[in-house]
């Protein structure tokens, strides 16, 4: 490697001496400078932003749809919020002249500028709101309790608590209050305890309560004597109830303060009424819970369902006991007296015995008739033969056999009848035993159910006593509450004597239209913000993307002309797949990598024809004789590009030679299935003649190409490439061929390609679309420029025609295919 670096440095110095730097970088009238001026735009243009967003359009759409859907689901699950509004009028504070003496008479009008603001603060005070909670029994209202429960399990608070940003709120107990206020009076301690108990409900009201003065008109700052009271809640009826309660209690409190009559009595009555109402509500709630827990459901005749079920189970249990006793009696009667079993068995066996005897009798009768015939035959034989003759003995043997069969049939019939009788007896006992077991099981199940129902009835009787006592207690408290409310009304009548300067100008009615949440606005806002976020993410990903994807990026970032864009197989029309199989150096071997004539009008062939045209017009006056095809990194498709470029040049009728100078990973011989025993490495390792060079070259008839394989892999490829032999070899083949295409190793990894670049007429740099890094390609370009190589341009390989970045090529190739189809 040290020797190869010295060779490269020597080449660079030679080129710098022979060719000045000004000739390497042409003037602005043409060459690389022209590309630099035209395409080297400063900054990120608006079209670049749009192209980056369009490239990842589905990402933007996906984020927008996802975030919008989540926002829509969240807003759909949020309940509607209704706002109820009441108006309170606060007039100038005046005294009632009919109730005060001349000595206590006040001026006609008291002009106090702070009075109106004081009333605004009183409307928002916790004392007034506590009274609202007690008078409206909000502490036992289920809808109001639901809001309290939701706030206690707030997701945000739970998250902040987990992060240590919120602390647990410690509730103060009545015992703690009593300990703190040891020196205070009992009444004060009770007020503090009540305030602590009602504090959560007061906070709930304050969060959604609105107190605002009414202006005279829009755009003016003059206040009226009217105050708007608003409250928001998911239940419109509850919202109106709370607003009206606040307005009513506010006016009542002001009246009580002005009248000054029986204030302590009124406070005591209100407190007792509130306590009784709370106790009655708690008792009714407990009564309902006990009734529901005990499951006491009454029928029309004041009987409970449990007692009715117990009666039915009792009847069923009696029937089951009778059935079990009957089955048990039958089983014991049969089991204890075998004679009855035998009698029943004989009764069931009667028909079977008759059929069996008839069958045996018919068989024996047939055998007897046969014996009679045999005996007649024997008598005839005795007329002709003696007693010991063979014929007579055979007849005697048959007669004895038949007589034996008659005896056996009779005995076997008796044995079979005995077995059948025993089997019938067992079946009778088994049936009776099964019937007894079934009756016993049914009786046990009914007895268990009866016991359970009995225990439940017993429990309901005990619970019923408790319920009756609780109901009596509730009725007693209701009577006491009615008396207290009557006393309170009488006390209020006495306090009506003084005029009230605060009144309810407009009561609140349950609203029909919700004011929140603004679902459409929120969803549209989520759509807008998620779209912006998706676009920002797309631009960020584009900023992080360091690869080359389009020909515009090639000319912009590398300041080199884009000679052609080679499409991928997958992005081309399906009927064009016979043209090329793969552009990857590691792809499988076979003719699928060769550019053949069977589909010469396809998109891939058109791309290589465009590349061929660019190559032939790359030098002034004549086409280049020698051409190097290389890449920055492996697996960018340089070998396939070199082969197909050579085939495309050969299609013009030119005599083309392709040299496999990649002596590290040679592939030319495997693509064309030729021998690699002799090749470039064998020629460079020794002296050679022109004839020896021509003898190493092989010819492929299908591609009309002359091929020089790499030969055996040498241990020092860079030294062979940088030797004088390589320069002589190129001169020799250029004299015998129209074009010489050289395939070399990647120049960013090895110096072989850089050495060859200084010996040929031009270099084509293959770039893998969407894979090759800009920095590596720039470094490769700089290496070529440093040795004075003439870079014709860049071939963008594996271009995806379906991508939005290559819309021009996509439309071009589709138009080309459409034209071919019409032809």
PDB file of C-alpha atoms in Angstrom, residues 64-80 517-524 526-527:
ATOM      1  CA  UNK A  64     -52.054  14.687  10.757  1.00  0.00           C
ATOM      2  CA  UNK A  65     -54.654  11.908  10.597  1.00  0.00           C
ATOM      3  CA  UNK A  66     -53.393  10.274  13.797  1.00  0.00           C
ATOM      4  CA  UNK A  67     -53.260  13.459  15.847  1.00  0.00           C
ATOM      5  CA  UNK A  68     -56.573  14.707  14.462  1.00  0.00           C
ATOM      6  CA  UNK A  69     -58.234  11.373  15.200  1.00  0.00           C
ATOM      7  CA  UNK A  70     -56.910  11.361  18.755  1.00  0.00           C
ATOM      8  CA  UNK A  71     -58.086  14.935  19.233  1.00  0.00           C
ATOM      9  CA  UNK A  72     -61.502  14.064  17.799  1.00  0.00           C
ATOM     10  CA  UNK A  73     -61.820  11.042  20.106  1.00  0.00           C
ATOM     11  CA  UNK A  74     -60.744  13.109  23.101  1.00  0.00           C
ATOM     12  CA  UNK A  75     -63.197  15.904  22.289  1.00  0.00           C
ATOM     13  CA  UNK A  76     -65.981  13.408  21.595  1.00  0.00           C
ATOM     14  CA  UNK A  77     -65.502  11.882  25.048  1.00  0.00           C
ATOM     15  CA  UNK A  78     -65.618  15.251  26.800  1.00  0.00           C
ATOM     16  CA  UNK A  79     -69.106  16.144  28.071  1.00  0.00           C
ATOM     17  CA  UNK A  80     -70.968  19.241  26.962  1.00  0.00           C
ATOM     18  CA  UNK A 517     -66.108  22.175  24.337  1.00  0.00           C
ATOM     19  CA  UNK A 518     -65.512  23.700  20.919  1.00  0.00           C
ATOM     20  CA  UNK A 519     -65.054  20.407  19.182  1.00  0.00           C
ATOM     21  CA  UNK A 520     -64.793  21.572  15.582  1.00  0.00           C
ATOM     22  CA  UNK A 521     -62.379  24.385  16.428  1.00  0.00           C
ATOM     23  CA  UNK A 522     -60.226  22.063  18.523  1.00  0.00           C
ATOM     24  CA  UNK A 523     -60.163  19.339  15.855  1.00  0.00           C
ATOM     25  CA  UNK A 524     -59.311  21.866  13.135  1.00  0.00           C
ATOM     26  CA  UNK A 526     -55.219  19.825  15.985  1.00  0.00           C
ATOM     27  CA  UNK A 527     -55.272  19.199  12.228  1.00  0.00           C
TER      28      UNK A 527
END
